């Protein structure tokens, strides 16, 4: 059974940083592109990063470029998202997701990041 | 960036009725990389349709997707109680993934 389990969320002050993790199981992690998608509570879904199979290539939307860094450790079956210079607008549930054929076929349960003083 | 616009914002229907949800793209979607998701409160999204018309594993055949280019449709043939939820479309192209703003299907 495919499982994605996020961790690392919590309360952080404006300007602060966090590293989110996503541990994968039930599939060959190194075969898939992986992503982070966020959702402000009560609002829609927003894609925030993607990394290729071996971790050599990443993409970001302009809204987070330069502040977010996606990475992966295939030996540990783990995906990461380093988020820096956080503001209230970054408060959201952060999901990791696996992609296949342009779609996100499996999602984690999400980890909540709250940016507040 | 390709912007996806979903309509209507809310669809109020009764169980057993047919639901038709629309997703329009601001430019042609590459290779029909268009997907649909269902999301219920407190849960992660679930993939329903990918490649515009292919049902994901385990998705009932009352869900169907159609369309190409800039206009896509998700149809739920006979609404079941568990189908009342939020639905999002999503596209992939030029190393960018974008979502529509969602359509809520609620009970009339």
Short mmCIF file of C-alpha atoms in Angstrom, two decimals:
data_model
loop_
_atom_site.label_atom_id
_atom_site.label_comp_id
_atom_site.label_asym_id
_atom_site.label_seq_id
_atom_site.Cartn_x
_atom_site.Cartn_y
_atom_site.Cartn_z
CA UNK A 1 0.00 0.00 0.00
CA UNK A 2 1.35 3.41 -0.99
CA UNK A 3 1.76 5.71 2.00
CA UNK A 4 3.05 9.25 2.30
CA UNK A 5 3.44 10.69 5.79
CA UNK A 6 4.33 14.33 6.31
CA UNK A 7 5.87 15.83 9.43
CA UNK A 8 7.63 18.98 10.57
CA UNK A 9 4.79 21.47 10.57
CA UNK A 10 3.97 23.71 13.48
CA UNK A 11 3.87 27.28 14.71
CA UNK A 12 6.65 29.55 13.49
CA UNK A 13 7.21 33.28 13.81
CA UNK A 14 7.20 35.57 10.78
CA UNK A 15 10.61 35.51 9.14
CA UNK A 16 11.31 32.06 10.48
CA UNK A 17 12.12 28.77 8.78
CA UNK A 18 10.96 25.15 8.85
CA UNK A 19 11.91 21.90 7.20
CA UNK A 20 9.03 19.65 6.26
CA UNK A 21 9.54 15.93 5.67
CA UNK A 22 7.53 13.29 3.83
CA UNK A 23 8.33 9.62 4.35
CA UNK A 24 7.23 7.30 1.57
CA UNK A 25 6.49 3.59 1.64
CA UNK A 26 4.79 0.95 -0.47
CA UNK A 27 6.43 1.89 -3.78
CA UNK A 28 9.85 2.41 -5.34
CA UNK A 29 10.38 6.03 -4.27
CA UNK A 30 13.29 6.66 -6.64
CA UNK A 31 11.10 5.95 -9.68
CA UNK A 32 8.80 8.93 -9.21
CA UNK A 33 8.73 12.70 -9.37
CA UNK A 34 7.53 14.14 -6.08
CA UNK A 35 5.79 17.40 -5.21
CA UNK A 36 4.61 19.68 -2.45
CA UNK A 37 1.14 21.23 -2.70
CA UNK A 38 -0.30 23.61 -0.12
CA UNK A 39 -3.79 24.62 0.87
CA UNK A 40 -4.79 27.56 3.01
CA UNK A 41 -7.61 26.30 5.26
CA UNK A 42 -10.90 26.79 3.46
CA UNK A 43 -9.19 27.73 0.19
CA UNK A 44 -7.94 25.99 -2.94
CA UNK A 45 -4.89 23.89 -3.81
CA UNK A 46 -1.61 25.48 -4.89
CA UNK A 47 1.39 23.59 -6.26
CA UNK A 48 4.63 24.83 -4.66
CA UNK A 49 7.44 22.55 -5.83
CA UNK A 50 8.47 19.48 -7.79
CA UNK A 51 11.63 17.37 -7.86
CA UNK A 52 12.65 14.74 -10.38
CA UNK A 53 13.49 11.09 -9.66
CA UNK A 54 17.13 11.51 -8.70
CA UNK A 55 16.90 14.95 -7.16
CA UNK A 56 18.90 16.75 -9.83
CA UNK A 57 16.14 19.03 -11.08
CA UNK A 58 13.46 21.08 -9.29
CA UNK A 59 10.75 23.56 -10.25
CA UNK A 60 8.86 26.20 -8.30
CA UNK A 61 6.15 28.76 -9.02
CA UNK A 62 7.31 32.37 -8.87
CA UNK A 63 5.41 32.88 -5.62
CA UNK A 64 7.90 30.76 -3.62
CA UNK A 65 11.02 30.71 -5.80
CA UNK A 66 14.06 31.67 -3.76
CA UNK A 67 12.39 30.92 -0.41
CA UNK A 68 11.44 27.24 -0.77
CA UNK A 69 13.85 24.39 -1.56
CA UNK A 70 12.70 20.88 -2.34
CA UNK A 71 15.08 17.95 -1.94
CA UNK A 72 14.99 14.19 -1.49
CA UNK A 73 16.99 11.31 -0.04
CA UNK A 74 16.19 8.20 -2.04
CA UNK A 75 18.13 6.00 0.38
CA UNK A 76 15.76 7.10 3.14
CA UNK A 77 12.62 7.26 0.96
CA UNK A 78 12.12 10.81 2.19
CA UNK A 79 11.14 14.08 0.54
CA UNK A 80 11.90 17.45 2.10
CA UNK A 81 10.79 21.05 1.79
CA UNK A 82 12.90 23.79 3.34
CA UNK A 83 10.76 26.91 3.77
CA UNK A 84 12.46 30.20 4.64
CA UNK A 85 11.46 33.79 5.35
CA UNK A 86 7.94 32.72 6.22
CA UNK A 87 5.04 35.16 6.32
CA UNK A 88 1.40 34.86 7.32
CA UNK A 89 0.54 34.14 3.68
CA UNK A 90 2.48 30.86 3.97
CA UNK A 91 0.07 29.54 6.62
CA UNK A 92 -1.39 26.42 5.08
CA UNK A 93 -1.60 22.64 5.13
CA UNK A 94 1.35 21.30 3.15
CA UNK A 95 0.80 18.02 1.30
CA UNK A 96 3.41 15.87 -0.36
CA UNK A 97 2.20 14.08 -3.45
CA UNK A 98 3.48 11.59 -5.99
CA UNK A 99 2.98 12.36 -9.64
CA UNK A 100 2.34 10.11 -12.59
CA UNK A 101 1.43 11.17 -16.11
CA UNK A 102 0.97 14.79 -15.07
CA UNK A 103 -1.37 14.04 -12.17
CA UNK A 104 -0.95 13.60 -8.42
CA UNK A 105 -1.95 9.99 -7.81
CA UNK A 106 -1.15 9.68 -4.11
CA UNK A 107 -1.20 12.30 -1.36
CA UNK A 108 -0.13 12.42 2.24
CA UNK A 109 -2.48 13.56 4.99
CA UNK A 110 -0.80 16.96 5.20
CA UNK A 111 1.09 18.93 7.84
CA UNK A 112 -0.12 22.33 9.06
CA UNK A 113 2.25 25.28 9.07
CA UNK A 114 1.06 28.31 11.02
CA UNK A 115 3.02 31.54 10.75
CA UNK A 116 2.16 33.88 13.58
CA UNK A 117 3.78 35.96 16.27
CA UNK B 1 1.04 30.12 -16.54
CA UNK B 2 -2.13 28.31 -17.53
CA UNK B 3 -5.10 29.51 -15.48
CA UNK B 4 -7.96 27.07 -14.91
CA UNK B 5 -11.47 28.42 -14.32
CA UNK B 6 -14.07 26.05 -12.91
CA UNK B 7 -17.80 26.52 -13.13
CA UNK B 8 -20.17 26.67 -11.48
CA UNK B 9 -18.79 27.60 -8.08
CA UNK B 10 -21.49 25.57 -6.36
CA UNK B 11 -23.78 22.90 -7.78
CA UNK B 12 -26.83 22.01 -5.68
CA UNK B 13 -28.28 18.65 -6.67
CA UNK B 14 -30.18 15.71 -5.23
CA UNK B 15 -28.89 12.14 -4.90
CA UNK B 16 -29.43 10.25 -8.13
CA UNK B 17 -29.10 13.35 -10.31
CA UNK B 18 -26.40 13.96 -12.89
CA UNK B 19 -23.63 16.44 -12.13
CA UNK B 20 -21.72 18.26 -14.86
CA UNK B 21 -18.65 20.26 -13.81
CA UNK B 22 -16.69 22.46 -16.20
CA UNK B 23 -13.01 23.41 -16.30
CA UNK B 24 -11.76 25.94 -18.84
CA UNK B 25 -8.06 26.64 -19.44
CA UNK B 26 -6.58 29.99 -20.47
CA UNK B 27 -4.49 28.17 -23.10
CA UNK B 28 -4.46 24.71 -24.61
CA UNK B 29 -3.53 21.99 -22.11
CA UNK B 30 -0.44 20.07 -23.24
CA UNK B 31 -1.16 16.48 -24.26
CA UNK B 32 -4.44 16.61 -22.37
CA UNK B 33 -2.56 16.56 -19.04
CA UNK B 34 -5.79 17.41 -17.22
CA UNK B 35 -6.83 15.73 -13.98
CA UNK B 36 -9.79 15.89 -11.60
CA UNK B 37 -9.76 15.45 -7.82
CA UNK B 38 -12.35 15.04 -5.11
CA UNK B 39 -11.76 16.50 -1.66
CA UNK B 40 -13.85 16.04 1.47
CA UNK B 41 -13.48 18.13 4.65
CA UNK B 42 -10.37 17.26 6.63
CA UNK B 43 -9.06 14.93 3.94
CA UNK B 44 -6.41 15.08 1.26
CA UNK B 45 -7.56 15.27 -2.36
CA UNK B 46 -8.21 11.99 -4.17
CA UNK B 47 -7.38 11.53 -7.84
CA UNK B 48 -10.46 10.68 -9.92
CA UNK B 49 -9.46 11.25 -13.56
CA UNK B 50 -6.15 11.81 -15.35
CA UNK B 51 -5.29 12.35 -18.99
CA UNK B 52 -8.65 14.13 -19.27
CA UNK B 53 -10.64 10.89 -19.44
CA UNK B 54 -8.89 7.96 -17.73
CA UNK B 55 -10.32 6.88 -14.39
CA UNK B 56 -7.80 6.35 -11.62
CA UNK B 57 -7.55 3.01 -9.87
CA UNK B 58 -10.65 2.15 -7.88
CA UNK B 59 -12.78 5.05 -9.11
CA UNK B 60 -16.40 4.03 -9.86
CA UNK B 61 -17.57 4.24 -13.46
CA UNK B 62 -20.21 6.85 -12.60
CA UNK B 63 -17.30 9.32 -12.79
CA UNK B 64 -16.23 10.24 -16.31
CA UNK B 65 -14.03 12.91 -17.83
CA UNK B 66 -14.08 14.42 -21.28
CA UNK B 67 -12.74 17.30 -23.30
CA UNK B 68 -9.57 18.51 -24.99
CA UNK B 69 -7.68 21.68 -25.71
CA UNK B 70 -9.13 24.30 -23.37
CA UNK B 71 -12.52 22.84 -22.35
CA UNK B 72 -12.93 19.88 -20.03
CA UNK B 73 -15.85 18.30 -18.19
CA UNK B 74 -16.25 15.98 -15.22
CA UNK B 75 -19.57 14.14 -15.18
CA UNK B 76 -20.99 12.18 -12.26
CA UNK B 77 -23.80 10.15 -13.80
CA UNK B 78 -25.89 9.43 -10.68
CA UNK B 79 -24.87 11.22 -7.52
CA UNK B 80 -24.36 9.01 -4.49
CA UNK B 81 -24.41 10.45 -0.95
CA UNK B 82 -20.63 10.10 -0.72
CA UNK B 83 -20.12 12.22 -3.87
CA UNK B 84 -21.12 15.49 -2.24
CA UNK B 85 -17.74 17.17 -1.93
CA UNK B 86 -15.35 19.68 -3.50
CA UNK B 87 -13.92 18.97 -6.94
CA UNK B 88 -10.78 20.46 -8.46
CA UNK B 89 -9.31 20.28 -11.93
CA UNK B 90 -5.54 20.47 -12.44
CA UNK B 91 -3.24 20.75 -15.44
CA UNK B 92 0.45 20.15 -16.14
CA UNK B 93 2.51 21.94 -18.76
CA UNK B 94 5.89 23.68 -19.15
CA UNK B 95 7.08 22.31 -15.81
CA UNK B 96 4.19 23.98 -14.00
CA UNK B 97 1.16 22.48 -12.33
CA UNK B 98 -1.94 24.59 -11.67
CA UNK B 99 -5.35 23.96 -10.12
CA UNK B 100 -8.76 25.41 -10.68
CA UNK B 101 -10.49 27.15 -7.80
CA UNK B 102 -12.91 24.28 -7.22
CA UNK B 103 -16.59 23.42 -7.59
CA UNK B 104 -18.60 22.43 -4.53
CA UNK B 105 -21.29 19.83 -5.09
CA UNK B 106 -23.79 20.04 -2.27
CA UNK B 107 -27.11 18.48 -1.42
CA UNK B 108 -30.18 20.34 -2.63
#
